[in-house]
Amino acid sequence: MLSNKLAQALNNQINVEAASSQVYLAMASWAEVQGLEGVASFMYEQSDEERQHMLKLVKFVNERGGHALVPQLDAPKADFGTFRDMFQELYDHELKVSASINELVHIALEERDYATHNFLQWYVAEQIEEEAQARTILDKINLIGNDKGGLYLFDRDIQQLTVNSAASDNPQ
Ligand code: OFO
């Protein structure tokens, strides 16, 4: 059974994951309108993943005797400036999510809830992966600079990244 404090912290994380899904959806839509199809598919995929992260938490909270609450969300912004700004924002956003997961792990330990602590390790690993991916993408963007041909190739490469990650999520 979850303590009230932990149930509240997990509900807060549900909010964070849901908000992430919305932000990445807004990024996908913006990129699509800019004609960056590869970047748009990548962001649609990120948005779906965040929704899965949220659902996993919802089910866990309810399974452990809490009540998962569906949060009200603010609309994310619609314009992301340049695509470099957008990926910088994605990276900064992931750092904040990691901090929030770390805080949650800390509370689980304080509450001596080892089942929740164990459950959260999946999120810890996921954040390491997502931070590393965002950093790699930012490095690539910095290499491209303002080169239009580079941007075209980048858009194609990132589409490939989406295809590969979808394939590794669904091993046949
Ligand atoms: Fe939910 O994985 Fe990043 O944010």
Tab-separated table of C-alpha atoms and ligand atoms in Angstrom:
chain	number	residue	atom	x	y	z
A	1	MET	CA	0.000	0.000	0.000
A	2	LEU	CA	1.363	3.417	-0.940
A	3	SER	CA	1.808	6.090	1.704
A	4	ASN	CA	-0.088	9.313	1.060
A	5	LYS	CA	3.135	11.181	0.500
A	6	LEU	CA	4.352	8.709	-2.121
A	7	ALA	CA	0.931	8.472	-3.798
A	8	GLN	CA	0.969	12.254	-4.143
A	9	ALA	CA	4.506	12.266	-5.528
A	10	LEU	CA	3.608	9.546	-8.051
A	11	ASN	CA	0.537	11.520	-9.091
A	12	ASN	CA	2.781	14.503	-9.600
A	13	GLN	CA	4.956	12.379	-11.906
A	14	ILE	CA	1.841	11.346	-13.859
A	15	ASN	CA	1.327	15.050	-14.450
A	16	VAL	CA	4.970	15.507	-15.551
A	17	GLU	CA	4.777	12.619	-18.056
A	18	ALA	CA	1.422	13.796	-19.428
A	19	ALA	CA	2.767	17.337	-19.834
A	20	SER	CA	5.860	15.957	-21.601
A	21	SER	CA	3.648	14.083	-24.034
A	22	GLN	CA	1.752	17.303	-24.821
A	23	VAL	CA	4.924	19.369	-25.281
A	24	TYR	CA	6.418	16.798	-27.666
A	25	LEU	CA	3.143	16.629	-29.565
A	26	ALA	CA	3.278	20.416	-30.018
A	27	MET	CA	6.902	20.085	-31.196
A	28	ALA	CA	5.868	17.360	-33.670
A	29	SER	CA	3.113	19.510	-35.091
A	30	TRP	CA	5.402	22.549	-35.390
A	31	ALA	CA	8.125	20.489	-37.112
A	32	GLU	CA	5.580	18.993	-39.514
A	33	VAL	CA	4.353	22.437	-40.505
A	34	GLN	CA	7.992	23.478	-41.114
A	35	GLY	CA	8.328	20.561	-43.572
A	36	LEU	CA	10.724	18.614	-41.348
A	37	GLU	CA	9.079	15.238	-41.710
A	38	GLY	CA	11.804	13.210	-40.024
A	39	VAL	CA	11.916	15.501	-37.009
A	40	ALA	CA	8.108	15.435	-36.847
A	41	SER	CA	7.980	11.596	-36.793
A	42	PHE	CA	10.662	11.562	-34.118
A	43	MET	CA	8.641	13.972	-31.962
A	44	TYR	CA	5.350	12.104	-32.526
A	45	GLU	CA	7.139	8.982	-31.341
A	46	GLN	CA	8.529	10.799	-28.267
A	47	SER	CA	5.053	12.043	-27.466
A	48	ASP	CA	3.649	8.483	-27.644
A	49	GLU	CA	6.443	7.218	-25.410
A	50	GLU	CA	5.697	9.836	-22.771
A	51	ARG	CA	2.059	8.810	-22.798
A	52	GLN	CA	3.172	5.212	-22.192
A	53	HIS	CA	5.327	6.397	-19.276
A	54	MET	CA	2.282	8.132	-17.852
A	55	LEU	CA	0.054	5.059	-18.279
A	56	LYS	CA	2.588	2.806	-16.609
A	57	LEU	CA	2.464	5.097	-13.561
A	58	VAL	CA	-1.341	5.259	-13.576
A	59	LYS	CA	-1.567	1.467	-13.492
A	60	PHE	CA	1.108	1.142	-10.828
A	61	VAL	CA	-0.515	3.685	-8.485
A	62	ASN	CA	-3.898	1.944	-8.757
A	63	GLU	CA	-2.371	-1.498	-8.356
A	64	ARG	CA	-0.706	-0.393	-5.133
A	65	GLY	CA	-3.927	0.850	-3.559
A	66	GLY	CA	-3.639	4.516	-4.529
A	67	HIS	CA	-5.842	6.498	-6.904
A	68	ALA	CA	-4.151	7.779	-10.061
A	69	LEU	CA	-5.526	11.188	-10.969
A	70	VAL	CA	-5.793	12.443	-14.524
A	71	PRO	CA	-4.317	15.942	-14.490
A	72	GLN	CA	-5.484	19.124	-16.164
A	73	LEU	CA	-2.771	20.430	-18.445
A	74	ASP	CA	-1.762	23.841	-19.732
A	75	ALA	CA	-1.534	24.141	-23.508
A	76	PRO	CA	2.110	23.989	-24.625
A	77	LYS	CA	3.421	26.793	-26.815
A	78	ALA	CA	2.904	26.427	-30.550
A	79	ASP	CA	6.096	27.957	-31.936
A	80	PHE	CA	9.579	26.697	-31.126
A	81	GLY	CA	11.747	29.260	-32.907
A	82	THR	CA	14.451	27.309	-34.689
A	83	PHE	CA	14.796	23.552	-34.712
A	84	ARG	CA	18.008	23.942	-32.707
A	85	ASP	CA	16.072	25.862	-30.028
A	86	MET	CA	13.480	23.123	-30.083
A	87	PHE	CA	16.009	20.344	-29.443
A	88	GLN	CA	17.682	22.435	-26.750
A	89	GLU	CA	14.274	22.701	-25.134
A	90	LEU	CA	13.764	18.960	-25.404
A	91	TYR	CA	17.119	18.383	-23.706
A	92	ASP	CA	16.391	20.891	-20.911
A	93	HIS	CA	12.976	19.336	-20.465
A	94	GLU	CA	14.470	15.849	-20.066
A	95	LEU	CA	16.906	17.160	-17.433
A	96	LYS	CA	13.952	18.477	-15.448
A	97	VAL	CA	12.139	15.152	-15.780
A	98	SER	CA	15.250	13.331	-14.536
A	99	ALA	CA	15.397	15.627	-11.495
A	100	SER	CA	11.747	14.880	-10.817
A	101	ILE	CA	12.350	11.092	-11.066
A	102	ASN	CA	15.326	11.400	-8.714
A	103	GLU	CA	13.174	13.223	-6.186
A	104	LEU	CA	10.590	10.450	-6.467
A	105	VAL	CA	13.242	7.777	-5.851
A	106	HIS	CA	14.367	9.750	-2.821
A	107	ILE	CA	10.832	9.836	-1.398
A	108	ALA	CA	10.374	6.092	-2.057
A	109	LEU	CA	13.496	5.407	0.024
A	110	GLU	CA	12.415	7.799	2.763
A	111	GLU	CA	9.081	5.984	2.933
A	112	ARG	CA	10.902	2.618	2.877
A	113	ASP	CA	8.760	1.564	-0.070
A	114	TYR	CA	11.144	-0.797	-1.819
A	115	ALA	CA	8.560	-2.042	-4.323
A	116	THR	CA	8.107	1.503	-5.623
A	117	HIS	CA	11.834	2.050	-5.502
A	118	ASN	CA	12.273	-1.028	-7.663
A	119	PHE	CA	9.517	0.069	-10.069
A	120	LEU	CA	11.169	3.477	-10.478
A	121	GLN	CA	14.482	2.014	-11.618
A	122	TRP	CA	12.961	1.570	-15.079
A	123	TYR	CA	12.405	5.350	-15.224
A	124	VAL	CA	15.934	6.050	-14.002
A	125	ALA	CA	17.355	3.939	-16.858
A	126	GLU	CA	14.972	5.479	-19.389
A	127	GLN	CA	16.057	9.007	-18.426
A	128	ILE	CA	19.744	8.135	-18.892
A	129	GLU	CA	18.903	6.940	-22.402
A	130	GLU	CA	16.746	9.944	-23.269
A	131	GLU	CA	19.264	12.484	-21.986
A	132	ALA	CA	22.046	10.807	-23.969
A	133	GLN	CA	19.916	10.745	-27.123
A	134	ALA	CA	19.001	14.424	-26.800
A	135	ARG	CA	22.659	15.339	-26.266
A	136	THR	CA	23.746	13.376	-29.346
A	137	ILE	CA	21.107	15.129	-31.438
A	138	LEU	CA	22.195	18.560	-30.172
A	139	ASP	CA	25.832	17.770	-31.020
A	140	LYS	CA	24.787	16.886	-34.561
A	141	ILE	CA	22.779	20.077	-34.918
A	142	ASN	CA	25.756	22.128	-33.766
A	143	LEU	CA	27.868	20.469	-36.433
A	144	ILE	CA	25.351	21.300	-39.149
A	145	GLY	CA	25.044	24.989	-38.212
A	146	ASN	CA	23.035	26.800	-40.885
A	147	ASP	CA	23.857	24.428	-43.718
A	148	LYS	CA	20.628	23.593	-45.602
A	149	GLY	CA	21.995	20.378	-47.094
A	150	GLY	CA	23.063	19.295	-43.616
A	151	LEU	CA	19.570	19.962	-42.334
A	152	TYR	CA	18.087	17.810	-45.097
A	153	LEU	CA	20.382	14.911	-44.176
A	154	PHE	CA	19.730	15.413	-40.479
A	155	ASP	CA	15.987	15.230	-41.071
A	156	ARG	CA	16.469	11.968	-42.973
A	157	ASP	CA	18.765	10.523	-40.257
A	158	ILE	CA	16.438	11.325	-37.431
A	159	GLN	CA	13.607	9.585	-39.262
A	160	GLN	CA	15.822	6.507	-39.329
A	161	LEU	CA	16.361	6.852	-35.577
A	162	THR	CA	12.584	6.743	-35.101
A	163	VAL	CA	12.253	3.628	-37.260
A	164	ASN	CA	15.071	1.888	-35.348
A	165	SER	CA	13.718	2.781	-31.924
A	166	ALA	CA	10.216	1.608	-32.900
A	167	ALA	CA	11.770	-1.681	-34.054
A	168	SER	CA	13.727	-2.146	-30.822
A	169	ASP	CA	10.597	-1.350	-28.746
A	170	ASN	CA	8.726	-4.155	-30.501
A	171	PRO	CA	11.194	-7.002	-30.860
A	172	GLN	CA	9.667	-9.748	-33.011
B	1	OFO	FE1	9.166	10.072	-19.597
B	1	OFO	O1	10.759	9.810	-20.342
B	1	OFO	FE2	11.678	11.386	-20.635
B	1	OFO	O2	10.583	12.627	-20.187
